[in-house]
Amino acid sequence: MQPHFEYIQDALYCEGVALADIARGAGTPVYVYSAASILDRYHAYDEALVDFPHLICYAVKANSNLGVLRLLVTAGSGFDIVSGGELFRVLKAGGDPGKVVFSGVGKTADEIEYALESGIHGFNSESEPELALIDALASRRGVQARVSLRVNPDVDATTHPYISTGLREHKFGVDIREAEGMYVRARSFGNLLLEGVSCHIGSQLLNTGPLMQAFDKMVSLVERLRAIGVPIKSLDLGGGIGVAYQPGEKMPSIPDFVAQMREKIFGRGLHLMIEPGRSIVGEAGVLLSRVLYRKVNGEKQFVIVDAGMNDLIRPALYQSHHEIIPLRLDGRGTITADIVGPVCESGDFLARDREVADVLPGDFMAVCTAGAYGFVAASNYNSRPRAAEVLVHGDEWRIVRERESLEDLVRGE
Ligand code: LLP
């Protein structure tokens, strides 16, 4: 079970709140997040880096709800953003722009200007033309922009191909073999402070081997750059630590992972940056839904629920596994069924051929480990209003995003 989620007398709780109370009070589908779980994970990274110069930039794309961001602001976190929209959210949540890094392969001029105007910490740049644009915009503003090149270390993350980013064939970063030349050429840009190197090889890594391999390659690159007079001060390893989605899976230990990195760069005068997303929020959230119908087609059983691929696209897009458990254990036994949503697509499933509780219409179920890349990737497909989001603190819960209304669906049309 996810930390801070447990059955108490056959009812599923998040911290001190029975999830059925939230399902009834806020309606379904609804995302529920545990504040304690998010903070525990953030602190696991932060405490492992105590006394070491570092900046943890939570990857906003994993879960950008203002309630979640505010928690992390209070804990002292920095933020990794990939759009002007994410910067807007961080600033709304009271985040310190001086702790924001801007990543992404296609930043527009408007987004770069917004970031410069806001005084962000720096950019992770992915190409020479982008360096030129940042330089030009910084020069117009009369400021210096801190920049790291996002390097592609050519390491296979051995994760799902859609979330693997560290190979030469991917659109991300610049080839590590070209990086030195690029840093040297970039010295001619008068408004760039080329102080860092960065990488991100992929997401949902349950084995830290590839991350450490990438880290080693980046440390060697830092040494080579320093040797030719490029004064690199920081190394940003990106995100990537995976979480347990299936029984038997185990997420890597955050303290062990961080300790390995610390050891490798101890005494080298490097500021360590990381951009964890999923490992902070993934196990902190569930998606609650209600069973609408049971149905049998030929040999197959279906449980039709009120959450669909527009609410959680991960099963359809990455064939990803999310455990689905009842909010009440009533000893009725199990069935093998497809758990599907109401969307008119055969790809609209949350689980296939899964042994699940023998639920009845009206029962509530929790789709587990849905705190990362869940609500943020939701859409209005089939004109379905997006779900509500709830944050639990101890014995209290509050709606941190209201369910969309029908009017919301047509706003702007
Ligand atoms: N930094 C950069 C530059 C990234 O591109 C990402 C994720 C992260 C940090 C955070 O990685 P994490 O710690 O969460 O692994 N929608 C997919 C995941 C896409 C990840 C994209 N980049 C999913 O649902 O699995």
Short mmCIF file of C-alpha atoms and ligand atoms in Angstrom, two decimals:
data_model
loop_
_atom_site.label_atom_id
_atom_site.label_comp_id
_atom_site.label_asym_id
_atom_site.label_seq_id
_atom_site.Cartn_x
_atom_site.Cartn_y
_atom_site.Cartn_z
CA MET A 1 0.00 0.00 0.00
CA GLN A 2 1.08 3.58 -0.63
CA PRO A 3 2.48 5.34 2.46
CA HIS A 4 -0.25 7.14 4.45
CA PHE A 5 -3.00 4.99 2.84
CA GLU A 6 -4.33 1.99 4.80
CA TYR A 7 -7.42 -0.01 5.62
CA ILE A 8 -8.78 0.68 9.10
CA GLN A 9 -11.61 -1.68 10.02
CA ASP A 10 -12.18 -2.56 6.36
CA ALA A 11 -12.41 1.06 5.22
CA LEU A 12 -9.64 2.66 3.13
CA TYR A 13 -8.15 5.76 4.73
CA CYS A 14 -5.81 8.49 3.54
CA GLU A 15 -4.06 9.76 6.69
CA GLY A 16 -6.97 10.25 9.14
CA VAL A 17 -9.76 10.52 6.58
CA ALA A 18 -11.99 7.72 5.27
CA LEU A 19 -11.81 7.97 1.49
CA ALA A 20 -15.50 7.09 1.17
CA ASP A 21 -16.30 10.35 3.01
CA ILE A 22 -14.41 12.27 0.33
CA ALA A 23 -16.04 10.29 -2.50
CA ARG A 24 -19.47 11.11 -1.07
CA GLY A 25 -18.67 14.69 -0.14
CA ALA A 26 -16.79 15.78 -3.27
CA GLY A 27 -18.31 13.34 -5.76
CA THR A 28 -16.41 11.11 -8.17
CA PRO A 29 -14.16 10.95 -10.07
CA VAL A 30 -11.89 12.77 -7.65
CA TYR A 31 -8.14 12.83 -7.14
CA VAL A 32 -7.02 12.70 -3.50
CA TYR A 33 -3.50 13.60 -2.34
CA SER A 34 -1.83 13.07 1.04
CA ALA A 35 0.06 16.17 2.19
CA ALA A 36 2.14 14.08 4.63
CA SER A 37 3.27 11.76 1.85
CA ILE A 38 4.37 14.63 -0.40
CA LEU A 39 6.28 16.33 2.41
CA ASP A 40 7.94 13.07 3.54
CA ARG A 41 9.33 12.53 0.06
CA TYR A 42 10.51 16.10 -0.34
CA HIS A 43 12.25 15.91 3.03
CA ALA A 44 13.85 12.57 2.14
CA TYR A 45 15.68 14.32 -0.71
CA ASP A 46 16.39 17.48 1.25
CA GLU A 47 17.70 15.74 4.37
CA ALA A 48 19.96 13.48 2.32
CA LEU A 49 21.54 16.65 0.90
CA VAL A 50 21.90 18.55 4.15
CA ASP A 51 25.31 20.29 4.36
CA PHE A 52 25.76 19.85 0.64
CA PRO A 53 25.15 22.75 -1.75
CA HIS A 54 21.99 21.75 -3.58
CA LEU A 55 18.67 22.78 -5.06
CA ILE A 56 15.71 20.42 -5.35
CA CYS A 57 13.54 21.59 -8.22
CA TYR A 58 10.27 19.67 -8.02
CA ALA A 59 9.12 18.87 -11.58
CA VAL A 60 5.84 20.78 -11.76
CA LYS A 61 4.59 18.75 -14.72
CA ALA A 62 4.02 15.72 -12.45
CA ASN A 63 1.29 17.49 -10.46
CA SER A 64 0.81 21.22 -10.75
CA ASN A 65 -2.16 21.78 -8.44
CA LEU A 66 -1.65 25.02 -6.49
CA GLY A 67 -2.37 23.21 -3.22
CA VAL A 68 0.46 20.78 -3.92
CA LEU A 69 2.81 23.56 -5.04
CA ARG A 70 2.06 25.62 -1.91
CA LEU A 71 3.02 22.67 0.29
CA LEU A 72 6.35 22.42 -1.49
CA VAL A 73 6.90 26.19 -1.38
CA THR A 74 6.48 26.06 2.39
CA ALA A 75 8.97 23.19 2.58
CA GLY A 76 11.51 25.36 0.70
CA SER A 77 11.45 23.60 -2.65
CA GLY A 78 12.58 24.97 -5.98
CA PHE A 79 10.75 24.12 -9.19
CA ASP A 80 11.50 22.70 -12.62
CA ILE A 81 9.11 24.16 -15.19
CA VAL A 82 8.56 23.45 -18.87
CA SER A 83 6.17 26.24 -19.87
CA GLY A 84 5.07 29.76 -19.08
CA GLY A 85 1.92 28.20 -17.65
CA GLU A 86 3.93 26.26 -15.10
CA LEU A 87 5.87 29.41 -14.18
CA PHE A 88 2.56 31.23 -13.66
CA ARG A 89 1.41 28.44 -11.32
CA VAL A 90 4.65 28.50 -9.31
CA LEU A 91 4.45 32.27 -8.87
CA LYS A 92 0.74 32.05 -7.92
CA ALA A 93 1.67 29.47 -5.29
CA GLY A 94 4.20 31.91 -3.83
CA GLY A 95 7.26 30.07 -5.17
CA ASP A 96 10.63 31.83 -5.19
CA PRO A 97 11.50 32.59 -8.84
CA GLY A 98 15.16 32.47 -7.82
CA LYS A 99 14.73 28.71 -7.33
CA VAL A 100 13.10 27.99 -10.70
CA VAL A 101 14.78 26.26 -13.63
CA PHE A 102 13.16 26.32 -17.05
CA SER A 103 13.57 23.08 -19.03
CA GLY A 104 12.03 21.91 -22.29
CA VAL A 105 12.90 21.57 -25.93
CA GLY A 106 10.60 24.25 -27.36
CA LYS A 107 10.52 27.41 -25.26
CA THR A 108 8.92 30.34 -27.10
CA ALA A 109 10.27 33.90 -27.07
CA ASP A 110 7.29 34.99 -24.96
CA GLU A 111 7.98 32.28 -22.40
CA ILE A 112 11.68 33.16 -22.23
CA GLU A 113 10.81 36.85 -21.73
CA TYR A 114 8.34 35.97 -18.97
CA ALA A 115 11.01 33.90 -17.25
CA LEU A 116 13.64 36.65 -17.54
CA GLU A 117 11.20 39.24 -16.27
CA SER A 118 10.35 37.00 -13.31
CA GLY A 119 14.02 36.56 -12.44
CA ILE A 120 14.22 32.77 -12.55
CA HIS A 121 17.37 30.95 -11.45
CA GLY A 122 18.19 29.72 -14.93
CA PHE A 123 17.44 27.88 -18.12
CA ASN A 124 18.24 24.32 -19.16
CA SER A 125 18.79 24.95 -22.83
CA GLU A 126 18.45 22.28 -25.47
CA SER A 127 19.95 23.78 -28.65
CA GLU A 128 22.27 26.44 -30.08
CA PRO A 129 19.46 28.45 -31.69
CA GLU A 130 17.73 28.53 -28.31
CA LEU A 131 20.94 29.78 -26.65
CA ALA A 132 21.07 32.55 -29.26
CA LEU A 133 17.46 33.55 -28.55
CA ILE A 134 17.93 33.59 -24.76
CA ASP A 135 21.08 35.70 -25.24
CA ALA A 136 19.28 38.16 -27.51
CA LEU A 137 16.32 38.54 -25.17
CA ALA A 138 18.56 38.88 -22.12
CA SER A 139 20.64 41.49 -23.88
CA ARG A 140 17.53 43.51 -24.79
CA ARG A 141 16.58 43.47 -21.14
CA GLY A 142 20.13 44.28 -20.03
CA VAL A 143 20.43 41.17 -17.85
CA GLN A 144 22.59 38.06 -17.71
CA ALA A 145 20.79 34.72 -18.08
CA ARG A 146 22.16 31.70 -16.26
CA VAL A 147 22.19 28.71 -18.59
CA SER A 148 22.99 25.01 -18.44
CA LEU A 149 23.11 22.96 -21.58
CA ARG A 150 20.92 19.90 -21.39
CA VAL A 151 23.23 17.19 -22.54
CA ASN A 152 22.17 13.83 -23.85
CA PRO A 153 24.50 11.35 -22.17
CA ASP A 154 23.43 8.47 -24.47
CA VAL A 155 22.39 6.16 -21.67
CA ASP A 156 19.50 3.76 -22.05
CA ALA A 157 17.04 4.36 -19.23
CA THR A 158 15.43 0.95 -19.90
CA THR A 159 11.97 2.35 -19.18
CA HIS A 160 8.88 2.71 -21.41
CA PRO A 161 9.99 4.13 -24.80
CA TYR A 162 7.63 7.14 -24.46
CA ILE A 163 9.27 8.23 -21.21
CA SER A 164 12.85 7.39 -22.13
CA THR A 165 14.79 10.48 -23.18
CA GLY A 166 18.52 9.89 -22.80
CA LEU A 167 19.48 8.27 -26.10
CA ARG A 168 21.08 10.09 -29.03
CA GLU A 169 18.03 9.35 -31.19
CA HIS A 170 15.68 11.30 -28.89
CA LYS A 171 14.63 14.91 -29.54
CA PHE A 172 15.94 15.99 -26.13
CA GLY A 173 19.22 17.65 -25.24
CA VAL A 174 22.42 18.02 -27.23
CA ASP A 175 24.75 15.16 -28.05
CA ILE A 176 27.36 14.82 -25.31
CA ARG A 177 30.04 14.57 -28.02
CA GLU A 178 29.06 18.03 -29.31
CA ALA A 179 28.70 19.65 -25.91
CA GLU A 180 32.26 20.97 -25.45
CA GLY A 181 32.26 22.64 -28.85
CA MET A 182 28.92 24.21 -28.09
CA TYR A 183 30.07 25.61 -24.73
CA VAL A 184 33.12 27.11 -26.39
CA ARG A 185 31.11 28.72 -29.16
CA ALA A 186 28.52 29.95 -26.66
CA ARG A 187 31.18 32.06 -24.92
CA SER A 188 30.64 34.62 -27.65
CA PHE A 189 27.15 35.24 -26.29
CA GLY A 190 27.65 38.25 -24.02
CA ASN A 191 24.51 37.83 -21.92
CA LEU A 192 24.73 34.17 -20.96
CA LEU A 193 26.30 32.81 -17.79
CA LEU A 194 27.22 29.28 -18.87
CA GLU A 195 27.59 27.85 -15.40
CA GLY A 196 25.97 24.45 -15.46
CA VAL A 197 25.39 21.14 -17.15
CA SER A 198 22.12 19.24 -17.00
CA CYS A 199 20.55 16.02 -18.21
CA HIS A 200 17.40 13.94 -17.77
CA ILE A 201 17.47 10.42 -19.17
CA GLY A 202 13.91 9.28 -18.56
CA SER A 203 11.23 8.62 -16.03
CA GLN A 204 9.99 5.73 -13.86
CA LEU A 205 13.43 4.16 -13.30
CA LEU A 206 13.22 1.48 -10.64
CA ASN A 207 16.90 0.76 -11.03
CA THR A 208 19.27 3.66 -10.40
CA GLY A 209 22.07 2.06 -12.48
CA PRO A 210 21.36 4.10 -15.63
CA LEU A 211 21.01 7.30 -13.57
CA MET A 212 24.42 6.74 -12.00
CA GLN A 213 25.91 5.92 -15.41
CA ALA A 214 24.56 9.23 -16.71
CA PHE A 215 25.84 11.00 -13.58
CA ASP A 216 29.36 9.62 -14.17
CA LYS A 217 29.33 10.79 -17.77
CA MET A 218 28.19 14.23 -16.66
CA VAL A 219 30.90 14.50 -14.00
CA SER A 220 33.54 13.66 -16.64
CA LEU A 221 32.04 16.30 -18.91
CA VAL A 222 32.31 18.87 -16.09
CA GLU A 223 36.00 18.02 -15.70
CA ARG A 224 36.64 18.32 -19.45
CA LEU A 225 34.81 21.65 -19.59
CA ARG A 226 36.70 23.02 -16.61
CA ALA A 227 39.96 21.91 -18.24
CA ILE A 228 39.22 24.09 -21.27
CA GLY A 229 38.31 27.03 -19.06
CA VAL A 230 34.51 26.78 -18.88
CA PRO A 231 33.81 27.43 -15.19
CA ILE A 232 31.03 24.92 -14.52
CA LYS A 233 29.49 25.37 -11.07
CA SER A 234 26.40 23.15 -11.11
CA LEU A 235 25.27 19.72 -12.23
CA ASP A 236 21.57 18.97 -12.68
CA LEU A 237 20.68 15.27 -13.04
CA GLY A 238 16.99 15.81 -13.84
CA GLY A 239 14.33 13.51 -12.42
CA GLY A 240 13.60 9.88 -13.03
CA ILE A 241 13.34 7.89 -9.81
CA GLY A 242 10.43 5.50 -10.22
CA VAL A 243 7.68 4.47 -7.80
CA ALA A 244 6.00 1.14 -7.05
CA TYR A 245 2.93 0.66 -9.22
CA GLN A 246 2.62 -3.11 -8.96
CA PRO A 247 2.86 -5.50 -6.05
CA GLY A 248 6.46 -6.66 -5.85
CA GLU A 249 7.87 -3.42 -7.27
CA LYS A 250 9.99 -1.33 -4.97
CA MET A 251 11.06 2.24 -5.44
CA PRO A 252 14.78 2.94 -5.01
CA SER A 253 15.85 4.37 -1.66
CA ILE A 254 16.08 8.16 -2.00
CA PRO A 255 18.78 8.50 0.74
CA ASP A 256 20.94 5.77 -0.87
CA PHE A 257 20.60 7.28 -4.32
CA VAL A 258 21.48 10.75 -3.10
CA ALA A 259 24.37 9.43 -1.00
CA GLN A 260 25.90 7.81 -4.08
CA MET A 261 25.81 11.10 -5.96
CA ARG A 262 27.19 13.09 -3.04
CA GLU A 263 30.09 10.72 -2.70
CA LYS A 264 31.02 11.00 -6.36
CA ILE A 265 31.22 14.81 -6.37
CA PHE A 266 32.37 15.42 -2.83
CA GLY A 267 35.00 18.17 -2.77
CA ARG A 268 34.62 19.06 -6.44
CA GLY A 269 32.97 22.40 -5.77
CA LEU A 270 29.78 21.45 -7.58
CA HIS A 271 26.27 22.55 -6.71
CA LEU A 272 23.95 19.53 -7.12
CA MET A 273 20.52 20.00 -8.65
CA ILE A 274 17.77 17.43 -9.15
CA GLU A 275 14.29 17.62 -10.64
CA PRO A 276 12.20 14.85 -9.06
CA GLY A 277 8.52 14.70 -9.97
CA ARG A 278 6.94 11.27 -9.74
CA SER A 279 8.99 10.15 -6.74
CA ILE A 280 7.55 13.06 -4.72
CA VAL A 281 3.87 12.94 -5.70
CA GLY A 282 3.23 9.59 -7.43
CA GLU A 283 2.58 7.50 -4.34
CA ALA A 284 0.84 10.42 -2.59
CA GLY A 285 -2.29 10.24 -4.74
CA VAL A 286 -5.25 8.06 -5.71
CA LEU A 287 -8.12 8.53 -8.13
CA LEU A 288 -11.50 7.62 -6.65
CA SER A 289 -14.30 6.45 -8.87
CA ARG A 290 -17.72 4.87 -8.51
CA VAL A 291 -18.86 1.66 -10.13
CA LEU A 292 -21.66 2.42 -12.61
CA TYR A 293 -22.43 -1.01 -14.05
CA ARG A 294 -21.29 -4.60 -14.29
CA LYS A 295 -21.57 -6.26 -17.67
CA VAL A 296 -20.61 -9.54 -19.37
CA ASN A 297 -19.75 -9.72 -23.09
CA GLY A 298 -19.11 -13.30 -24.15
CA GLU A 299 -16.43 -14.63 -21.85
CA LYS A 300 -15.42 -11.23 -20.56
CA GLN A 301 -16.54 -9.40 -17.47
CA PHE A 302 -16.50 -5.61 -17.36
CA VAL A 303 -16.66 -3.23 -14.46
CA ILE A 304 -17.74 0.15 -15.84
CA VAL A 305 -16.67 3.04 -13.62
CA ASP A 306 -17.15 6.81 -13.80
CA ALA A 307 -13.43 7.60 -14.34
CA GLY A 308 -12.05 7.24 -17.85
CA MET A 309 -8.99 7.76 -19.99
CA ASN A 310 -9.71 11.49 -20.03
CA ASP A 311 -9.14 11.46 -16.24
CA LEU A 312 -6.13 9.13 -16.22
CA ILE A 313 -4.49 8.44 -19.55
CA ARG A 314 -1.51 6.39 -18.31
CA PRO A 315 -2.99 2.90 -18.86
CA ALA A 316 -4.07 3.77 -22.41
CA LEU A 317 -0.87 5.62 -23.32
CA TYR A 318 1.85 3.56 -21.64
CA GLN A 319 0.03 0.30 -20.83
CA SER A 320 0.86 1.27 -17.27
CA HIS A 321 -0.37 -0.73 -14.31
CA HIS A 322 -2.30 0.93 -11.48
CA GLU A 323 -3.67 -1.21 -8.68
CA ILE A 324 -7.44 -0.81 -8.27
CA ILE A 325 -8.84 -1.51 -4.83
CA PRO A 326 -12.23 -1.11 -3.16
CA LEU A 327 -12.81 1.61 -0.56
CA ARG A 328 -14.55 -1.01 1.60
CA LEU A 329 -13.46 -4.61 2.13
CA ASP A 330 -16.62 -6.61 2.47
CA GLY A 331 -15.35 -10.14 1.94
CA ARG A 332 -17.29 -10.74 -1.28
CA GLY A 333 -14.28 -12.33 -3.02
CA THR A 334 -12.79 -11.40 -6.40
CA ILE A 335 -13.56 -11.51 -10.12
CA THR A 336 -11.35 -11.15 -13.19
CA ALA A 337 -12.52 -8.21 -15.26
CA ASP A 338 -11.60 -5.23 -17.39
CA ILE A 339 -12.11 -1.99 -15.47
CA VAL A 340 -13.25 0.51 -18.07
CA GLY A 341 -14.50 4.09 -18.24
CA PRO A 342 -17.39 5.71 -20.08
CA VAL A 343 -15.29 7.19 -22.94
CA CYS A 344 -16.13 5.97 -26.45
CA GLU A 345 -12.77 4.37 -27.21
CA SER A 346 -11.65 0.77 -26.86
CA GLY A 347 -8.46 2.22 -25.36
CA ASP A 348 -10.49 3.57 -22.47
CA PHE A 349 -9.50 1.10 -19.78
CA LEU A 350 -7.93 1.45 -16.34
CA ALA A 351 -7.04 -2.25 -16.10
CA ARG A 352 -7.41 -5.33 -18.26
CA ASP A 353 -8.01 -8.94 -17.21
CA ARG A 354 -7.40 -7.90 -13.63
CA GLU A 355 -8.37 -9.77 -10.52
CA VAL A 356 -10.33 -7.19 -8.54
CA ALA A 357 -12.84 -7.13 -5.72
CA ASP A 358 -16.30 -8.37 -6.67
CA VAL A 359 -17.74 -4.84 -6.60
CA LEU A 360 -21.35 -3.80 -7.18
CA PRO A 361 -22.81 -0.67 -8.80
CA GLY A 362 -22.53 2.22 -6.37
CA ASP A 363 -19.35 0.89 -4.75
CA PHE A 364 -16.28 3.12 -4.75
CA MET A 365 -12.84 2.07 -5.95
CA ALA A 366 -9.41 3.69 -5.69
CA VAL A 367 -7.02 3.73 -8.64
CA CYS A 368 -3.71 3.68 -6.79
CA THR A 369 -0.47 5.60 -7.29
CA ALA A 370 -2.17 8.26 -9.36
CA GLY A 371 -0.59 11.37 -7.83
CA ALA A 372 1.87 11.91 -10.69
CA TYR A 373 0.94 12.51 -14.34
CA GLY A 374 -2.71 11.94 -13.48
CA PHE A 375 -4.86 15.06 -13.28
CA VAL A 376 -2.22 17.13 -15.13
CA ALA A 377 -2.75 15.04 -18.27
CA ALA A 378 -6.56 14.98 -17.97
CA SER A 379 -8.64 16.31 -20.84
CA ASN A 380 -12.23 17.19 -21.64
CA TYR A 381 -12.50 14.45 -24.29
CA ASN A 382 -16.12 13.37 -24.80
CA SER A 383 -17.03 16.71 -23.15
CA ARG A 384 -16.37 15.29 -19.73
CA PRO A 385 -15.74 17.94 -17.06
CA ARG A 386 -12.39 17.38 -15.39
CA ALA A 387 -12.39 15.78 -11.94
CA ALA A 388 -12.10 17.56 -8.60
CA GLU A 389 -8.86 17.40 -6.58
CA VAL A 390 -8.65 17.06 -2.80
CA LEU A 391 -5.75 17.49 -0.40
CA VAL A 392 -5.75 15.62 2.91
CA HIS A 393 -3.92 16.94 5.99
CA GLY A 394 -4.27 14.63 8.97
CA ASP A 395 -7.96 14.42 9.84
CA GLU A 396 -8.96 17.17 7.46
CA TRP A 397 -9.57 17.35 3.75
CA ARG A 398 -10.33 20.19 1.41
CA ILE A 399 -11.07 20.63 -2.25
CA VAL A 400 -8.04 22.18 -3.92
CA ARG A 401 -9.65 22.21 -7.32
CA GLU A 402 -13.36 22.16 -7.98
CA ARG A 403 -14.90 19.74 -10.40
CA GLU A 404 -15.48 21.50 -13.70
CA SER A 405 -19.03 22.51 -14.52
CA LEU A 406 -20.84 22.17 -17.83
CA GLU A 407 -20.38 25.92 -18.33
CA ASP A 408 -16.61 25.45 -17.88
CA LEU A 409 -16.73 23.09 -20.85
CA VAL A 410 -17.83 25.79 -23.28
CA ARG A 411 -15.98 28.78 -21.80
CA GLY A 412 -14.30 30.68 -24.62
CA GLU A 413 -16.25 29.03 -27.44
N1 LLP B 1 13.05 16.93 -15.56
C1 LLP B 1 12.75 16.86 -16.87
C2 LLP B 1 13.51 17.68 -17.81
C3 LLP B 1 11.70 16.02 -17.31
O1 LLP B 1 11.42 15.95 -18.61
C4 LLP B 1 10.98 15.25 -16.37
C5 LLP B 1 9.87 14.38 -16.78
C6 LLP B 1 11.32 15.38 -15.00
C7 LLP B 1 12.38 16.21 -14.63
C8 LLP B 1 10.61 14.62 -13.91
O2 LLP B 1 10.80 13.26 -14.03
P1 LLP B 1 10.24 12.26 -12.90
O3 LLP B 1 11.04 12.50 -11.65
O4 LLP B 1 8.82 12.53 -12.72
O5 LLP B 1 10.51 10.92 -13.48
N2 LLP B 1 3.70 11.24 -18.43
C9 LLP B 1 4.69 10.22 -18.18
C10 LLP B 1 5.95 10.78 -17.59
C11 LLP B 1 6.59 11.87 -18.44
C12 LLP B 1 7.86 12.41 -17.82
C13 LLP B 1 8.33 13.61 -18.54
N3 LLP B 1 9.50 14.27 -18.01
C14 LLP B 1 4.07 9.15 -17.26
O6 LLP B 1 2.89 9.26 -16.93
O7 LLP B 1 4.73 8.18 -16.93
#
